[in-house]
PDB file of C-alpha atoms and ligand atoms in Angstrom:
ATOM      1  CA  MET A   1      -7.661  -7.363  -1.333  1.00 56.00           C
ATOM      2  CA  ASP A   2      -7.104  -6.919   2.398  1.00 73.00           C
ATOM      3  CA  ARG A   3     -10.176  -7.814   4.408  1.00 82.00           C
ATOM      4  CA  LYS A   4     -11.170  -5.672   7.390  1.00 94.00           C
ATOM      5  CA  LYS A   5     -12.886  -6.667  10.624  1.00 97.00           C
ATOM      6  CA  VAL A   6     -16.589  -7.244   9.973  1.00 98.00           C
ATOM      7  CA  THR A   7     -18.862  -4.864  11.904  1.00 98.00           C
ATOM      8  CA  ILE A   8     -22.492  -4.952  13.056  1.00 98.00           C
ATOM      9  CA  ALA A   9     -23.220  -2.073  10.640  1.00 98.00           C
ATOM     10  CA  GLU A  10     -21.929  -4.189   7.731  1.00 98.00           C
ATOM     11  CA  LEU A  11     -24.081  -7.156   8.766  1.00 98.00           C
ATOM     12  CA  GLN A  12     -27.097  -4.842   8.910  1.00 98.00           C
ATOM     13  CA  GLN A  13     -26.179  -3.374   5.525  1.00 98.00           C
ATOM     14  CA  LYS A  14     -26.030  -6.870   4.033  1.00 98.00           C
ATOM     15  CA  LYS A  15     -29.630  -7.488   5.120  1.00 98.00           C
ATOM     16  CA  GLU A  16     -30.711  -4.173   3.653  1.00 98.00           C
ATOM     17  CA  ASN A  17     -28.901  -4.899   0.351  1.00 98.00           C
ATOM     18  CA  GLY A  18     -30.302  -8.441   0.145  1.00 98.00           C
ATOM     19  CA  GLN A  19     -26.782  -9.945   0.439  1.00 98.00           C
ATOM     20  CA  LYS A  20     -26.596 -13.215   2.375  1.00 98.00           C
ATOM     21  CA  ILE A  21     -24.676 -13.357   5.672  1.00 98.00           C
ATOM     22  CA  THR A  22     -22.453 -16.360   6.462  1.00 98.00           C
ATOM     23  CA  MET A  23     -21.835 -17.762   9.939  1.00 98.00           C
ATOM     24  CA  MET A  24     -19.805 -20.826  10.919  1.00 98.00           C
ATOM     25  CA  THR A  25     -18.979 -22.304  14.292  1.00 98.00           C
ATOM     26  CA  ALA A  26     -15.338 -22.658  15.353  1.00 98.00           C
ATOM     27  CA  TYR A  27     -13.889 -23.707  18.673  1.00 98.00           C
ATOM     28  CA  ASP A  28     -10.115 -23.624  18.222  1.00 98.00           C
ATOM     29  CA  TYR A  29      -7.236 -21.615  16.748  1.00 98.00           C
ATOM     30  CA  PRO A  30      -6.604 -23.516  13.469  1.00 98.00           C
ATOM     31  CA  THR A  31     -10.292 -23.780  12.555  1.00 98.00           C
ATOM     32  CA  ALA A  32     -10.876 -20.106  13.338  1.00 98.00           C
ATOM     33  CA  GLY A  33      -8.017 -19.260  10.954  1.00 98.00           C
ATOM     34  CA  LEU A  34      -9.527 -21.378   8.161  1.00 98.00           C
ATOM     35  CA  VAL A  35     -13.013 -19.914   8.624  1.00 98.00           C
ATOM     36  CA  ASP A  36     -11.576 -16.394   8.671  1.00 98.00           C
ATOM     37  CA  GLN A  37      -9.475 -17.031   5.546  1.00 98.00           C
ATOM     38  CA  ALA A  38     -12.593 -18.341   3.756  1.00 98.00           C
ATOM     39  CA  GLY A  39     -14.120 -14.877   4.250  1.00 98.00           C
ATOM     40  CA  ILE A  40     -17.003 -16.079   6.443  1.00 98.00           C
ATOM     41  CA  ASP A  41     -18.691 -13.006   7.997  1.00 98.00           C
ATOM     42  CA  THR A  42     -19.212 -14.272  11.538  1.00 98.00           C
ATOM     43  CA  ILE A  43     -17.801 -17.024  13.731  1.00 99.00           C
ATOM     44  CA  LEU A  44     -19.993 -18.484  16.450  1.00 98.00           C
ATOM     45  CA  VAL A  45     -18.090 -20.132  19.270  1.00 98.00           C
ATOM     46  CA  GLY A  46     -21.166 -22.220  19.962  1.00 98.00           C
ATOM     47  CA  ASP A  47     -21.844 -24.151  23.134  1.00 98.00           C
ATOM     48  CA  SER A  48     -22.263 -27.019  20.643  1.00 98.00           C
ATOM     49  CA  LEU A  49     -18.564 -27.431  21.481  1.00 98.00           C
ATOM     50  CA  GLY A  50     -19.805 -29.396  24.488  1.00 98.00           C
ATOM     51  CA  MET A  51     -20.951 -32.136  22.110  1.00 97.00           C
ATOM     52  CA  VAL A  52     -18.562 -31.923  19.165  1.00 97.00           C
ATOM     53  CA  MET A  53     -15.337 -31.083  21.044  1.00 98.00           C
ATOM     54  CA  LEU A  54     -15.832 -32.258  24.629  1.00 98.00           C
ATOM     55  CA  GLY A  55     -18.007 -35.353  24.127  1.00 97.00           C
ATOM     56  CA  TYR A  56     -20.916 -34.352  26.384  1.00 97.00           C
ATOM     57  CA  ASP A  57     -24.369 -35.724  25.543  1.00 95.00           C
ATOM     58  CA  SER A  58     -25.834 -32.223  25.307  1.00 95.00           C
ATOM     59  CA  THR A  59     -24.851 -28.554  25.622  1.00 96.00           C
ATOM     60  CA  VAL A  60     -26.232 -28.347  29.177  1.00 96.00           C
ATOM     61  CA  PRO A  61     -23.025 -29.223  31.115  1.00 97.00           C
ATOM     62  CA  VAL A  62     -20.865 -26.618  29.309  1.00 98.00           C
ATOM     63  CA  THR A  63     -19.338 -24.120  31.755  1.00 98.00           C
ATOM     64  CA  MET A  64     -18.335 -20.473  31.454  1.00 98.00           C
ATOM     65  CA  ASP A  65     -14.668 -21.427  31.895  1.00 98.00           C
ATOM     66  CA  GLU A  66     -14.860 -23.948  29.029  1.00 98.00           C
ATOM     67  CA  MET A  67     -16.463 -21.325  26.780  1.00 98.00           C
ATOM     68  CA  ILE A  68     -13.864 -18.692  27.656  1.00 98.00           C
ATOM     69  CA  HIS A  69     -11.008 -21.160  27.037  1.00 98.00           C
ATOM     70  CA  HIS A  70     -12.267 -21.960  23.504  1.00 98.00           C
ATOM     71  CA  CYS A  71     -13.241 -18.357  22.708  1.00 98.00           C
ATOM     72  CA  LYS A  72      -9.692 -17.202  23.518  1.00 98.00           C
ATOM     73  CA  ALA A  73      -8.265 -19.681  20.997  1.00 98.00           C
ATOM     74  CA  VAL A  74     -10.761 -18.584  18.331  1.00 98.00           C
ATOM     75  CA  THR A  75     -10.129 -14.861  18.754  1.00 98.00           C
ATOM     76  CA  ARG A  76      -6.373 -15.538  18.462  1.00 98.00           C
ATOM     77  CA  GLY A  77      -7.006 -17.378  15.180  1.00 98.00           C
ATOM     78  CA  ALA A  78      -9.513 -15.107  13.411  1.00 98.00           C
ATOM     79  CA  LYS A  79      -8.668 -11.524  12.658  1.00 95.00           C
ATOM     80  CA  ASN A  80     -11.569 -10.354  10.503  1.00 98.00           C
ATOM     81  CA  SER A  81     -14.673 -12.444  11.102  1.00 98.00           C
ATOM     82  CA  PHE A  82     -17.078 -10.996  13.696  1.00 98.00           C
ATOM     83  CA  ILE A  83     -16.876 -13.311  16.702  1.00 98.00           C
ATOM     84  CA  ILE A  84     -19.867 -14.325  18.830  1.00 99.00           C
ATOM     85  CA  GLY A  85     -19.377 -16.178  22.128  1.00 98.00           C
ATOM     86  CA  ASP A  86     -22.248 -18.434  23.130  1.00 98.00           C
ATOM     87  CA  MET A  87     -23.417 -18.007  26.729  1.00 98.00           C
ATOM     88  CA  PRO A  88     -23.759 -21.463  28.342  1.00 98.00           C
ATOM     89  CA  PHE A  89     -26.782 -22.764  30.226  1.00 98.00           C
ATOM     90  CA  MET A  90     -27.331 -21.014  33.581  1.00 98.00           C
ATOM     91  CA  SER A  91     -24.816 -18.269  32.882  1.00 98.00           C
ATOM     92  CA  TYR A  92     -27.547 -15.721  32.060  1.00 98.00           C
ATOM     93  CA  GLN A  93     -30.915 -17.084  33.238  1.00 97.00           C
ATOM     94  CA  ILE A  94     -30.655 -16.370  36.992  1.00 97.00           C
ATOM     95  CA  ASN A  95     -30.685 -12.591  36.869  1.00 98.00           C
ATOM     96  CA  ALA A  96     -29.609  -9.640  34.754  1.00 98.00           C
ATOM     97  CA  GLU A  97     -26.574  -8.858  36.976  1.00 98.00           C
ATOM     98  CA  GLN A  98     -25.128 -12.333  36.492  1.00 98.00           C
ATOM     99  CA  ALA A  99     -25.894 -12.217  32.769  1.00 98.00           C
ATOM    100  CA  VAL A 100     -24.061  -8.903  32.381  1.00 98.00           C
ATOM    101  CA  GLU A 101     -21.109 -10.147  34.437  1.00 98.00           C
ATOM    102  CA  ASN A 102     -20.766 -13.355  32.416  1.00 98.00           C
ATOM    103  CA  ALA A 103     -21.321 -11.593  29.076  1.00 98.00           C
ATOM    104  CA  GLY A 104     -18.554  -9.205  30.131  1.00 98.00           C
ATOM    105  CA  ARG A 105     -16.114 -12.113  30.505  1.00 98.00           C
ATOM    106  CA  PHE A 106     -16.575 -13.015  26.808  1.00 98.00           C
ATOM    107  CA  ILE A 107     -15.572  -9.473  25.860  1.00 98.00           C
ATOM    108  CA  LYS A 108     -12.867  -8.685  28.459  1.00 98.00           C
ATOM    109  CA  GLU A 109     -11.163 -12.081  28.864  1.00 98.00           C
ATOM    110  CA  ALA A 110     -11.763 -13.705  25.488  1.00 98.00           C
ATOM    111  CA  ALA A 111     -11.870 -10.653  23.175  1.00 98.00           C
ATOM    112  CA  CYS A 112     -15.168 -11.714  21.563  1.00 98.00           C
ATOM    113  CA  ASP A 113     -17.151  -9.061  19.696  1.00 98.00           C
ATOM    114  CA  SER A 114     -20.536 -10.090  21.077  1.00 98.00           C
ATOM    115  CA  VAL A 115     -22.476 -12.836  22.855  1.00 99.00           C
ATOM    116  CA  LYS A 116     -25.405 -15.080  21.950  1.00 98.00           C
ATOM    117  CA  LEU A 117     -28.077 -16.325  24.300  1.00 98.00           C
ATOM    118  CA  GLU A 118     -31.072 -18.622  23.849  1.00 98.00           C
ATOM    119  CA  GLY A 119     -34.720 -17.896  24.581  1.00 98.00           C
ATOM    120  CA  GLY A 120     -37.792 -15.971  23.490  1.00 98.00           C
ATOM    121  CA  SER A 121     -39.777 -13.031  24.914  1.00 98.00           C
ATOM    122  CA  GLU A 122     -38.972 -14.121  28.492  1.00 98.00           C
ATOM    123  CA  MET A 123     -35.285 -13.357  27.802  1.00 98.00           C
ATOM    124  CA  ALA A 124     -35.931  -9.847  26.433  1.00 98.00           C
ATOM    125  CA  PRO A 125     -35.176  -8.074  29.786  1.00 98.00           C
ATOM    126  CA  ILE A 126     -31.868  -9.990  30.054  1.00 98.00           C
ATOM    127  CA  VAL A 127     -30.934  -9.135  26.458  1.00 98.00           C
ATOM    128  CA  ASN A 128     -31.757  -5.512  27.202  1.00 98.00           C
ATOM    129  CA  ALA A 129     -29.591  -5.452  30.350  1.00 98.00           C
ATOM    130  CA  VAL A 130     -26.589  -6.911  28.492  1.00 98.00           C
ATOM    131  CA  VAL A 131     -27.038  -4.492  25.578  1.00 98.00           C
ATOM    132  CA  ARG A 132     -27.326  -1.548  28.005  1.00 98.00           C
ATOM    133  CA  ALA A 133     -23.991  -2.641  29.469  1.00 98.00           C
ATOM    134  CA  GLY A 134     -22.519  -2.099  25.997  1.00 98.00           C
ATOM    135  CA  ILE A 135     -22.324  -5.716  24.863  1.00 98.00           C
ATOM    136  CA  PRO A 136     -23.934  -6.654  21.532  1.00 98.00           C
ATOM    137  CA  VAL A 137     -26.324  -9.611  21.801  1.00 99.00           C
ATOM    138  CA  CYS A 138     -27.345 -12.139  19.158  1.00 99.00           C
ATOM    139  CA  ALA A 139     -30.613 -13.842  20.155  1.00 98.00           C
ATOM    140  CA  HIS A 140     -31.526 -17.483  19.428  1.00 98.00           C
ATOM    141  CA  ILE A 141     -35.105 -18.764  19.073  1.00 98.00           C
ATOM    142  CA  GLY A 142     -36.936 -21.865  17.815  1.00 97.00           C
ATOM    143  CA  LEU A 143     -35.213 -25.062  18.865  1.00 96.00           C
ATOM    144  CA  THR A 144     -33.076 -23.906  21.792  1.00 95.00           C
ATOM    145  CA  PRO A 145     -30.839 -26.893  22.664  1.00 94.00           C
ATOM    146  CA  GLN A 146     -30.116 -25.746  26.261  1.00 94.00           C
ATOM    147  CA  THR A 147     -33.820 -26.135  27.085  1.00 93.00           C
ATOM    148  CA  ALA A 148     -34.646 -28.994  24.693  1.00 91.00           C
ATOM    149  CA  THR A 149     -36.178 -30.980  27.576  1.00 89.00           C
ATOM    150  CA  MET A 150     -38.772 -28.200  28.059  1.00 88.00           C
ATOM    151  CA  LEU A 151     -39.501 -28.422  24.326  1.00 88.00           C
ATOM    152  CA  SER A 152     -39.959 -32.225  24.631  1.00 84.00           C
ATOM    153  CA  GLY A 153     -36.829 -32.990  22.629  1.00 85.00           C
ATOM    154  CA  PHE A 154     -35.018 -31.909  19.492  1.00 91.00           C
ATOM    155  CA  LYS A 155     -38.068 -31.132  17.341  1.00 92.00           C
ATOM    156  CA  VAL A 156     -39.075 -28.578  14.733  1.00 95.00           C
ATOM    157  CA  GLN A 157     -40.663 -25.613  16.572  1.00 95.00           C
ATOM    158  CA  GLY A 158     -43.545 -23.340  15.511  1.00 96.00           C
ATOM    159  CA  LYS A 159     -45.353 -25.924  13.399  1.00 96.00           C
ATOM    160  CA  ASP A 160     -48.861 -24.858  14.493  1.00 96.00           C
ATOM    161  CA  ALA A 161     -50.306 -21.346  14.262  1.00 98.00           C
ATOM    162  CA  GLU A 162     -50.262 -20.765  18.029  1.00 97.00           C
ATOM    163  CA  SER A 163     -46.599 -21.643  18.585  1.00 97.00           C
ATOM    164  CA  ALA A 164     -45.638 -19.861  15.339  1.00 98.00           C
ATOM    165  CA  LYS A 165     -47.300 -16.654  16.612  1.00 98.00           C
ATOM    166  CA  LYS A 166     -45.364 -17.016  19.864  1.00 98.00           C
ATOM    167  CA  LEU A 167     -42.080 -17.217  17.952  1.00 98.00           C
ATOM    168  CA  ILE A 168     -43.024 -14.180  15.832  1.00 98.00           C
ATOM    169  CA  LYS A 169     -43.677 -12.215  19.048  1.00 98.00           C
ATOM    170  CA  SER A 170     -40.428 -13.468  20.605  1.00 98.00           C
ATOM    171  CA  ALA A 171     -38.428 -12.309  17.594  1.00 98.00           C
ATOM    172  CA  LYS A 172     -40.024  -8.838  17.763  1.00 98.00           C
ATOM    173  CA  ASP A 173     -39.531  -8.570  21.547  1.00 98.00           C
ATOM    174  CA  LEU A 174     -35.858  -9.537  21.224  1.00 98.00           C
ATOM    175  CA  GLU A 175     -35.340  -6.992  18.447  1.00 98.00           C
ATOM    176  CA  ASP A 176     -37.038  -4.331  20.608  1.00 98.00           C
ATOM    177  CA  ALA A 177     -34.776  -5.341  23.527  1.00 98.00           C
ATOM    178  CA  GLY A 178     -31.758  -4.409  21.398  1.00 98.00           C
ATOM    179  CA  ALA A 179     -30.521  -7.692  19.874  1.00 98.00           C
ATOM    180  CA  PHE A 180     -28.444  -6.951  16.749  1.00 98.00           C
ATOM    181  CA  MET A 181     -29.134 -10.327  15.105  1.00 98.00           C
ATOM    182  CA  ILE A 182     -31.203 -13.435  15.716  1.00 98.00           C
ATOM    183  CA  VAL A 183     -30.485 -17.119  15.088  1.00 98.00           C
ATOM    184  CA  MET A 184     -33.565 -19.196  14.230  1.00 98.00           C
ATOM    185  CA  GLU A 185     -33.150 -22.935  14.633  1.00 98.00           C
ATOM    186  CA  CYS A 186     -35.425 -25.691  13.290  1.00 97.00           C
ATOM    187  CA  ILE A 187     -38.564 -23.834  12.298  1.00 98.00           C
ATOM    188  CA  PRO A 188     -40.719 -24.184   9.152  1.00 98.00           C
ATOM    189  CA  ASP A 189     -39.387 -22.207   6.177  1.00 98.00           C
ATOM    190  CA  PHE A 190     -42.639 -20.201   5.992  1.00 98.00           C
ATOM    191  CA  LEU A 191     -42.008 -18.922   9.525  1.00 98.00           C
ATOM    192  CA  GLY A 192     -38.323 -18.230   8.808  1.00 98.00           C
ATOM    193  CA  LYS A 193     -39.389 -16.105   5.849  1.00 98.00           C
ATOM    194  CA  LYS A 194     -42.099 -14.234   7.799  1.00 98.00           C
ATOM    195  CA  ILE A 195     -39.826 -13.368  10.750  1.00 98.00           C
ATOM    196  CA  THR A 196     -37.039 -12.299   8.360  1.00 98.00           C
ATOM    197  CA  LYS A 197     -39.497  -9.973   6.611  1.00 98.00           C
ATOM    198  CA  ASP A 198     -40.948  -8.629   9.903  1.00 98.00           C
ATOM    199  CA  LEU A 199     -37.611  -7.780  11.538  1.00 98.00           C
ATOM    200  CA  LYS A 200     -35.209  -4.942  10.816  1.00 98.00           C
ATOM    201  CA  ILE A 201     -32.243  -6.912  12.253  1.00 98.00           C
ATOM    202  CA  PRO A 202     -30.650  -9.810  10.302  1.00 98.00           C
ATOM    203  CA  THR A 203     -31.881 -13.364  10.831  1.00 98.00           C
ATOM    204  CA  ILE A 204     -29.534 -16.354  10.605  1.00 98.00           C
ATOM    205  CA  GLY A 205     -31.130 -19.713   9.913  1.00 98.00           C
ATOM    206  CA  ILE A 206     -30.167 -23.234  10.827  1.00 98.00           C
ATOM    207  CA  GLY A 207     -32.978 -25.430   9.574  1.00 98.00           C
ATOM    208  CA  ALA A 208     -35.139 -22.312   9.026  1.00 98.00           C
ATOM    209  CA  GLY A 209     -35.390 -22.298   5.229  1.00 98.00           C
ATOM    210  CA  THR A 210     -33.757 -20.354   2.424  1.00 98.00           C
ATOM    211  CA  ASP A 211     -35.233 -16.922   3.064  1.00 98.00           C
ATOM    212  CA  CYS A 212     -33.298 -16.045   6.221  1.00 98.00           C
ATOM    213  CA  ASP A 213     -30.757 -13.231   5.864  1.00 98.00           C
ATOM    214  CA  GLY A 214     -27.953 -15.726   6.451  1.00 98.00           C
ATOM    215  CA  GLN A 215     -27.127 -19.322   7.301  1.00 98.00           C
ATOM    216  CA  VAL A 216     -25.064 -21.049   9.981  1.00 98.00           C
ATOM    217  CA  LEU A 217     -23.831 -24.630  10.301  1.00 98.00           C
ATOM    218  CA  VAL A 218     -21.806 -26.433  12.936  1.00 98.00           C
ATOM    219  CA  TYR A 219     -18.284 -26.833  11.491  1.00 98.00           C
ATOM    220  CA  HIS A 220     -17.953 -30.470  12.565  1.00 98.00           C
ATOM    221  CA  ASP A 221     -21.171 -31.332  10.677  1.00 98.00           C
ATOM    222  CA  LEU A 222     -20.013 -29.524   7.526  1.00 98.00           C
ATOM    223  CA  VAL A 223     -16.651 -31.324   7.403  1.00 98.00           C
ATOM    224  CA  GLY A 224     -17.828 -34.731   8.656  1.00 97.00           C
ATOM    225  CA  LEU A 225     -16.039 -34.714  11.998  1.00 97.00           C
ATOM    226  CA  PHE A 226     -19.091 -35.495  14.141  1.00 96.00           C
ATOM    227  CA  GLU A 227     -20.350 -39.010  13.525  1.00 93.00           C
ATOM    228  CA  ARG A 228     -22.903 -39.492  16.327  1.00 92.00           C
ATOM    229  CA  PHE A 229     -25.877 -38.117  14.333  1.00 89.00           C
ATOM    230  CA  THR A 230     -26.607 -35.734  11.452  1.00 91.00           C
ATOM    231  CA  PRO A 231     -29.650 -33.424  11.608  1.00 92.00           C
ATOM    232  CA  LYS A 232     -31.771 -33.041   8.435  1.00 94.00           C
ATOM    233  CA  PHE A 233     -30.699 -29.396   7.968  1.00 95.00           C
ATOM    234  CA  VAL A 234     -26.995 -30.281   7.680  1.00 97.00           C
ATOM    235  CA  LYS A 235     -25.150 -30.356   4.381  1.00 97.00           C
ATOM    236  CA  GLN A 236     -21.859 -32.226   4.673  1.00 97.00           C
ATOM    237  CA  TYR A 237     -19.427 -30.583   2.237  1.00 98.00           C
ATOM    238  CA  ILE A 238     -16.562 -32.987   2.937  1.00 98.00           C
ATOM    239  CA  ASN A 239     -16.285 -36.178   4.985  1.00 98.00           C
ATOM    240  CA  LEU A 240     -13.001 -35.902   6.873  1.00 98.00           C
ATOM    241  CA  SER A 241     -13.470 -38.649   9.481  1.00 98.00           C
ATOM    242  CA  PRO A 242     -12.762 -41.622   7.155  1.00 98.00           C
ATOM    243  CA  MET A 243      -9.797 -39.748   5.637  1.00 98.00           C
ATOM    244  CA  ILE A 244      -8.302 -39.023   9.060  1.00 98.00           C
ATOM    245  CA  ARG A 245      -8.946 -42.590  10.244  1.00 98.00           C
ATOM    246  CA  GLU A 246      -7.178 -43.933   7.122  1.00 98.00           C
ATOM    247  CA  ALA A 247      -4.154 -41.647   7.720  1.00 98.00           C
ATOM    248  CA  LEU A 248      -3.905 -42.851  11.337  1.00 98.00           C
ATOM    249  CA  ILE A 249      -4.137 -46.519  10.298  1.00 98.00           C
ATOM    250  CA  GLN A 250      -1.364 -45.896   7.749  1.00 98.00           C
ATOM    251  CA  PHE A 251       0.844 -44.189  10.371  1.00 98.00           C
ATOM    252  CA  LYS A 252       0.388 -47.125  12.750  1.00 98.00           C
ATOM    253  CA  ALA A 253       1.248 -49.629  10.010  1.00 98.00           C
ATOM    254  CA  GLU A 254       4.327 -47.692   8.855  1.00 98.00           C
ATOM    255  CA  VAL A 255       5.727 -47.327  12.380  1.00 98.00           C
ATOM    256  CA  GLU A 256       5.126 -51.009  13.019  1.00 98.00           C
ATOM    257  CA  ASN A 257       6.721 -52.153   9.729  1.00 98.00           C
ATOM    258  CA  GLY A 258       9.610 -49.665   9.973  1.00 98.00           C
ATOM    259  CA  THR A 259       8.860 -47.562   6.866  1.00 98.00           C
ATOM    260  CA  PHE A 260       8.281 -44.413   8.976  1.00 98.00           C
ATOM    261  CA  PRO A 261      10.370 -42.415   9.638  1.00 97.00           C
ATOM    262  CA  GLY A 262      11.991 -42.532   6.168  1.00 97.00           C
ATOM    263  CA  PRO A 263      15.437 -41.112   5.278  1.00 95.00           C
ATOM    264  CA  GLU A 264      13.846 -37.693   4.563  1.00 96.00           C
ATOM    265  CA  HIS A 265      12.605 -37.433   8.163  1.00 97.00           C
ATOM    266  CA  ILE A 266      15.928 -38.180   9.836  1.00 96.00           C
ATOM    267  CA  PHE A 267      18.602 -35.791  11.220  1.00 96.00           C
ATOM    268  CA  ALA A 268      21.971 -37.219  10.144  1.00 94.00           C
ATOM    269  CA  MET A 269      25.073 -36.694  12.296  1.00 94.00           C
ATOM    270  CA  ASN A 270      28.469 -35.835  10.866  1.00 95.00           C
ATOM    271  CA  LYS A 271      30.313 -39.202  10.517  1.00 94.00           C
ATOM    272  CA  GLU A 272      33.508 -37.921  12.226  1.00 95.00           C
ATOM    273  CA  GLU A 273      31.555 -36.648  15.198  1.00 94.00           C
ATOM    274  CA  ALA A 274      29.661 -39.910  15.444  1.00 94.00           C
ATOM    275  CA  GLU A 275      32.916 -41.878  15.535  1.00 95.00           C
ATOM    276  CA  LYS A 276      34.073 -39.889  18.619  1.00 95.00           C
ATOM    277  CA  ILE A 277      31.162 -41.152  20.669  1.00 93.00           C
TER     278      ILE A 277
HETATM  279  O1  KIV B   1     -24.084 -23.795  19.743  1.00 66.32           O
HETATM  280  C1  KIV B   1     -24.219 -23.671  18.515  1.00 66.32           C
HETATM  281  O2  KIV B   1     -23.381 -24.088  17.696  1.00 66.32           O
HETATM  282  C2  KIV B   1     -25.414 -22.993  18.040  1.00 66.32           C
HETATM  283  C3  KIV B   1     -25.726 -23.082  16.578  1.00 66.32           C
HETATM  284  C4  KIV B   1     -26.293 -24.412  16.273  1.00 66.32           C
HETATM  285  C5  KIV B   1     -26.583 -21.982  16.125  1.00 66.32           C
HETATM  286  O3  KIV B   1     -26.130 -22.430  18.805  1.00 66.32           O
END
């Protein structure tokens, strides 16, 4: 059956029907095509691309231009998944005007369907300004990698009652500000369940337990293409790195020993024509 472009209304309906929502990161044309063909509801062009595609130590150095470049490739590759462009650090924190302008680039230049930005209650006015400009916003709370230093590192958030209450309030404030969905990263499953129950909008978990309305993983973690570290919440479905390394070693050996290219890879020239040369 032909699949149609996923809409915000359908994502909302899934929450209301108790159907799980799927989200996967993608950063390039071929991956976007594969994710789309798999029927995944939403693609996040995450600023995690800074680490898994560009080799930065964190997501902090990622620029607007880098995000737009990758988002353009993804929107060319995926026709039906709902595409979310991740706003990089310092592209939305300074003021609402700059946030709206940068969010607009994801929609106008890169043809994304929406944007995501990190932060709790303090970001609600920014979320509201972007939404009022007509751009759907996915919020992101819990472990927010752009400000991991403020959180004293990559740690589970909301483990004590006080910080858990703060996250519950953040989620509500972001919903009230107009966010259509909220990513919750690295929080106890109890809290993931409570926020999911409290909110009308869908929640997407990454290390937030089984009761979120949906789940997201970083593509490179899922397929074993990022070997620097693996967070506890990751499930690796396939380990491509050793397979790719083996193929490359084989290519090198075959070129060096003359078995590649083989006769089937060669363009033969008509013998008569060759003799004229
Ligand atoms: O940048 C990203 O990929 C993300 C996900 C981990 C949610 O924000």
